[in-house]
Amino acid sequence: TRTSRPQRILKAVQRKATVGDPQSVITAIDHFCRHREWAMNVGDEKGSILDSVVSEVSPVTVLELGTYCGYSTVRIARLLPPGACVITLEFNPDYAAIARQVIQWSGLEDKVQLVEGASGDWIPWMKEHFGVQAFDLVFLDHWKERYLPDTKLLEECGLIQKGTVLLADNVICPGTPDYLEYVRNSPRYNSHYYRSHLEYTKAEDGLEKSVFLGY
Ligand code: SAM
Ligand code: MG
């Protein structure tokens, strides 16, 4: 039977990357996706922008919406200070199973809480279930029509506080016009576009970083 793309990405990791070495996992996935099969990871080019935002924020609690194979989870988790963690949500159980193995191969499982389920169902339970007060950083990279409703839900649930940084991927390609219009025009956010390219291509795409200024 034919394997899935995520299974082939995991195979590439197992063949090329060193257990316990997150950078080798990132390099193996980027190499596979650039030279063999395109996949929807944030990728190396936008990944370096993600890295600088994570380093600058130095977050204790991170929420990632959309895990896929765990590529960006590994990128984020490898930069977290001791005691910090990333909660990552994925509603496709096949992708979640692959991501668990990729995160394990990286040796970062102690910094990652992978949650299977839909963002809209889980966000209201974050405080109760994980004991988080609010997130320092939220990486939005799930289905694009969910960016805006989930941001409003995070606000309503008190999970966004003064200084919380939202970082949204794919704001140009495939694009998230309603979300961009919201964060760019709301007086409660200071928003900035980082121009880059769609993962593993030359097409324009970018990340939008929006800092919550308080109510
Ligand atoms: N962040 C990943 C990376 O850069 O390596 C890529 C994530 S991929 C672009 C988007 C993922 O979000 C898919 O695996 C999809 O199944 C998942 N997803 C989409 N909508 C979701 C939702 N509402 N809740 C949870 N997961 C969702
Ligand atoms: Mg993306």
Short mmCIF file of C-alpha atoms and ligand atoms in Angstrom, two decimals:
data_model
loop_
_atom_site.label_atom_id
_atom_site.label_comp_id
_atom_site.label_asym_id
_atom_site.label_seq_id
_atom_site.Cartn_x
_atom_site.Cartn_y
_atom_site.Cartn_z
CA THR A 1 0.00 0.00 0.00
CA ARG A 2 1.12 3.52 -0.75
CA THR A 3 2.47 5.60 2.10
CA SER A 4 1.27 9.10 2.93
CA ARG A 5 3.42 12.21 2.56
CA PRO A 6 3.74 12.66 6.34
CA GLN A 7 4.92 9.03 6.59
CA ARG A 8 7.55 9.74 3.93
CA ILE A 9 8.64 12.87 5.83
CA LEU A 10 9.03 10.77 9.00
CA LYS A 11 11.07 8.19 7.03
CA ALA A 12 13.39 10.97 5.83
CA VAL A 13 13.89 12.07 9.43
CA GLN A 14 14.66 8.51 10.55
CA ARG A 15 17.15 8.05 7.70
CA LYS A 16 18.91 11.43 7.87
CA ALA A 17 18.54 12.99 11.30
CA THR A 18 20.28 12.23 14.57
CA VAL A 19 18.17 11.30 17.59
CA GLY A 20 18.21 14.17 20.08
CA ASP A 21 19.44 16.73 17.53
CA PRO A 22 16.55 19.09 16.59
CA GLN A 23 18.60 20.95 13.97
CA SER A 24 19.29 17.72 12.09
CA VAL A 25 15.54 16.97 12.08
CA ILE A 26 14.78 20.44 10.66
CA THR A 27 17.48 20.07 8.01
CA ALA A 28 16.27 16.60 7.00
CA ILE A 29 12.66 17.78 6.56
CA ASP A 30 13.69 20.92 4.63
CA HIS A 31 15.93 18.88 2.34
CA PHE A 32 13.18 16.34 1.65
CA CYS A 33 10.54 19.01 1.00
CA ARG A 34 12.75 21.16 -1.20
CA HIS A 35 14.14 18.33 -3.33
CA ARG A 36 11.54 15.55 -3.18
CA GLU A 37 8.03 16.56 -2.20
CA TRP A 38 6.64 19.98 -1.31
CA ALA A 39 4.84 20.04 2.05
CA MET A 40 3.06 22.70 4.11
CA ASN A 41 5.76 23.21 6.80
CA VAL A 42 6.63 26.83 7.52
CA GLY A 43 9.98 25.94 5.94
CA ASP A 44 13.52 27.23 6.31
CA GLU A 45 13.10 30.76 4.95
CA LYS A 46 10.06 31.81 7.01
CA GLY A 47 11.38 29.50 9.72
CA SER A 48 14.30 31.81 10.37
CA ILE A 49 11.83 34.69 10.91
CA LEU A 50 9.88 32.44 13.29
CA ASP A 51 13.14 31.67 15.11
CA SER A 52 13.95 35.35 15.61
CA VAL A 53 10.47 36.08 16.97
CA VAL A 54 10.67 33.14 19.40
CA SER A 55 14.12 34.27 20.58
CA GLU A 56 12.98 37.87 20.97
CA VAL A 57 9.81 36.99 22.91
CA SER A 58 11.56 34.27 24.98
CA PRO A 59 8.12 32.86 25.84
CA VAL A 60 7.23 30.63 28.77
CA THR A 61 3.97 29.47 27.20
CA VAL A 62 3.44 29.07 23.47
CA LEU A 63 0.32 27.97 21.62
CA GLU A 64 0.70 26.59 18.12
CA LEU A 65 -2.40 26.12 15.98
CA GLY A 66 -1.73 23.43 13.35
CA THR A 67 1.03 20.88 14.03
CA TYR A 68 1.06 18.84 10.81
CA CYS A 69 4.33 16.81 11.05
CA GLY A 70 5.76 18.83 13.92
CA TYR A 71 8.33 20.76 11.88
CA SER A 72 7.52 24.20 13.32
CA THR A 73 6.90 22.65 16.75
CA VAL A 74 10.50 21.42 16.74
CA ARG A 75 11.73 24.82 15.51
CA ILE A 76 9.91 26.59 18.35
CA ALA A 77 10.62 24.07 21.12
CA ARG A 78 14.36 23.95 20.45
CA LEU A 79 14.60 27.69 21.24
CA LEU A 80 12.56 27.70 24.45
CA PRO A 81 14.18 28.58 27.75
CA PRO A 82 14.21 25.90 30.47
CA GLY A 83 10.75 25.32 31.96
CA ALA A 84 8.90 26.74 28.96
CA CYS A 85 6.59 24.70 26.78
CA VAL A 86 4.59 24.73 23.57
CA ILE A 87 1.05 23.40 23.35
CA THR A 88 0.35 22.43 19.76
CA LEU A 89 -3.09 21.55 18.36
CA GLU A 90 -3.74 19.16 15.48
CA PHE A 91 -7.12 17.77 14.52
CA ASN A 92 -5.92 15.14 12.05
CA PRO A 93 -5.00 12.01 14.07
CA ASP A 94 -2.73 10.63 11.32
CA TYR A 95 -0.70 13.85 11.27
CA ALA A 96 -0.61 13.94 15.08
CA ALA A 97 0.80 10.40 15.19
CA ILE A 98 3.61 11.39 12.80
CA ALA A 99 4.31 14.62 14.69
CA ARG A 100 4.68 12.72 17.97
CA GLN A 101 7.44 10.61 16.44
CA VAL A 102 9.18 13.62 14.86
CA ILE A 103 9.12 15.48 18.20
CA GLN A 104 10.38 12.37 20.01
CA TRP A 105 13.19 11.94 17.47
CA SER A 106 14.23 15.54 18.22
CA GLY A 107 14.34 14.80 21.94
CA LEU A 108 11.98 17.71 22.66
CA GLU A 109 8.99 15.77 24.03
CA ASP A 110 9.40 17.32 27.50
CA LYS A 111 8.83 20.80 26.04
CA VAL A 112 5.84 19.89 23.87
CA GLN A 113 2.24 19.10 24.67
CA LEU A 114 0.62 17.79 21.48
CA VAL A 115 -3.16 17.99 21.71
CA GLU A 116 -5.40 16.18 19.26
CA GLY A 117 -8.53 18.08 18.40
CA ALA A 118 -9.98 21.17 16.78
CA SER A 119 -8.83 24.61 17.91
CA GLY A 120 -12.37 25.88 18.44
CA ASP A 121 -13.12 22.98 20.78
CA TRP A 122 -9.87 23.16 22.77
CA ILE A 123 -9.24 26.89 23.25
CA PRO A 124 -12.04 27.31 25.84
CA TRP A 125 -10.45 24.53 27.96
CA MET A 126 -6.83 25.72 27.92
CA LYS A 127 -6.91 27.37 31.36
CA GLU A 128 -8.70 24.53 33.06
CA HIS A 129 -6.91 21.68 31.35
CA PHE A 130 -3.34 22.99 31.10
CA GLY A 131 -3.31 25.60 33.85
CA VAL A 132 -2.12 28.38 31.53
CA GLN A 133 -2.85 31.97 32.55
CA ALA A 134 -2.27 33.44 29.09
CA PHE A 135 0.06 32.73 26.18
CA ASP A 136 3.22 34.74 25.54
CA LEU A 137 3.30 33.66 21.90
CA VAL A 138 0.66 32.19 19.57
CA PHE A 139 1.73 30.75 16.22
CA LEU A 140 -1.27 30.60 13.87
CA ASP A 141 -0.74 28.11 11.06
CA HIS A 142 -3.92 26.05 10.77
CA TRP A 143 -6.74 26.51 8.24
CA LYS A 144 -6.77 30.13 7.19
CA GLU A 145 -10.47 30.88 7.80
CA ARG A 146 -9.92 29.94 11.47
CA TYR A 147 -7.29 32.63 12.23
CA LEU A 148 -9.80 35.37 12.97
CA PRO A 149 -12.45 33.39 14.90
CA ASP A 150 -9.77 31.65 16.98
CA THR A 151 -8.06 34.97 17.77
CA LYS A 152 -11.36 36.37 18.99
CA LEU A 153 -11.96 33.18 20.98
CA LEU A 154 -8.49 33.45 22.58
CA GLU A 155 -9.30 37.06 23.52
CA GLU A 156 -12.68 36.07 25.01
CA CYS A 157 -11.08 33.27 27.01
CA GLY A 158 -8.52 35.67 28.49
CA LEU A 159 -5.62 33.83 26.87
CA ILE A 160 -4.24 36.97 25.20
CA GLN A 161 -2.80 39.54 27.58
CA LYS A 162 -0.77 42.73 27.26
CA GLY A 163 2.45 41.80 25.45
CA THR A 164 1.14 38.57 23.91
CA VAL A 165 2.59 38.16 20.42
CA LEU A 166 0.52 36.61 17.64
CA LEU A 167 2.57 35.33 14.72
CA ALA A 168 0.50 34.28 11.71
CA ASP A 169 1.87 32.28 8.78
CA ASN A 170 0.61 32.30 5.18
CA VAL A 171 -1.03 35.69 5.43
CA ILE A 172 -0.48 36.22 1.67
CA CYS A 173 -0.48 32.66 0.34
CA PRO A 174 -3.06 31.13 0.70
CA GLY A 175 -3.92 34.41 2.49
CA THR A 176 -5.96 35.48 5.50
CA PRO A 177 -7.59 38.80 4.47
CA ASP A 178 -10.16 39.05 7.29
CA TYR A 179 -7.51 38.35 9.93
CA LEU A 180 -5.06 40.90 8.47
CA GLU A 181 -7.75 43.54 8.29
CA TYR A 182 -8.59 42.88 11.96
CA VAL A 183 -5.08 42.99 13.47
CA ARG A 184 -3.95 45.89 11.27
CA ASN A 185 -6.93 48.09 12.10
CA SER A 186 -7.50 47.22 15.75
CA PRO A 187 -6.07 49.84 18.14
CA ARG A 188 -5.32 46.95 20.50
CA TYR A 189 -2.64 45.46 18.24
CA ASN A 190 0.63 46.72 16.88
CA SER A 191 1.05 44.75 13.67
CA HIS A 192 3.99 44.24 11.32
CA TYR A 193 4.39 42.26 8.10
CA TYR A 194 7.53 40.20 7.43
CA ARG A 195 7.81 39.64 3.74
CA SER A 196 9.18 36.29 2.65
CA HIS A 197 8.28 33.40 0.36
CA LEU A 198 5.88 30.49 0.48
CA GLU A 199 7.72 27.48 1.87
CA TYR A 200 10.10 25.87 -0.63
CA THR A 201 9.00 28.22 -3.47
CA LYS A 202 9.65 31.69 -4.86
CA ALA A 203 6.04 32.89 -4.50
CA GLU A 204 5.49 35.80 -2.13
CA ASP A 205 4.19 34.95 1.31
CA GLY A 206 4.92 36.31 4.75
CA LEU A 207 4.31 36.31 8.46
CA GLU A 208 2.28 38.91 10.35
CA LYS A 209 3.45 39.66 13.87
CA SER A 210 0.88 41.38 16.06
CA VAL A 211 1.61 42.50 19.60
CA PHE A 212 -1.40 42.84 21.89
CA LEU A 213 -1.25 46.24 23.61
CA GLY A 214 -3.90 45.64 26.28
CA TYR A 215 -7.56 46.61 26.69
N1 SAM B 1 2.77 24.48 11.63
C1 SAM B 1 3.14 23.36 10.76
C2 SAM B 1 4.58 23.56 10.33
O1 SAM B 1 4.92 24.68 9.92
O2 SAM B 1 5.36 22.60 10.36
C3 SAM B 1 2.26 23.26 9.55
C4 SAM B 1 0.78 23.21 9.87
S1 SAM B 1 -0.23 22.88 8.44
C5 SAM B 1 -0.01 24.32 7.45
C6 SAM B 1 -1.88 23.12 9.08
C7 SAM B 1 -2.35 21.99 9.99
O3 SAM B 1 -3.44 22.46 10.76
C8 SAM B 1 -2.84 20.75 9.26
O4 SAM B 1 -2.12 19.63 9.71
C9 SAM B 1 -4.33 20.63 9.65
O5 SAM B 1 -4.76 19.30 9.81
C10 SAM B 1 -4.36 21.41 10.95
N2 SAM B 1 -5.63 22.08 11.27
C11 SAM B 1 -6.37 22.83 10.43
N3 SAM B 1 -7.40 23.40 11.06
C12 SAM B 1 -7.31 23.01 12.36
C13 SAM B 1 -8.08 23.28 13.51
N4 SAM B 1 -9.15 24.08 13.46
N5 SAM B 1 -7.71 22.70 14.68
C14 SAM B 1 -6.63 21.90 14.73
N6 SAM B 1 -5.85 21.62 13.67
C15 SAM B 1 -6.18 22.16 12.49
MG MG B 2 2.08 27.68 7.12
#
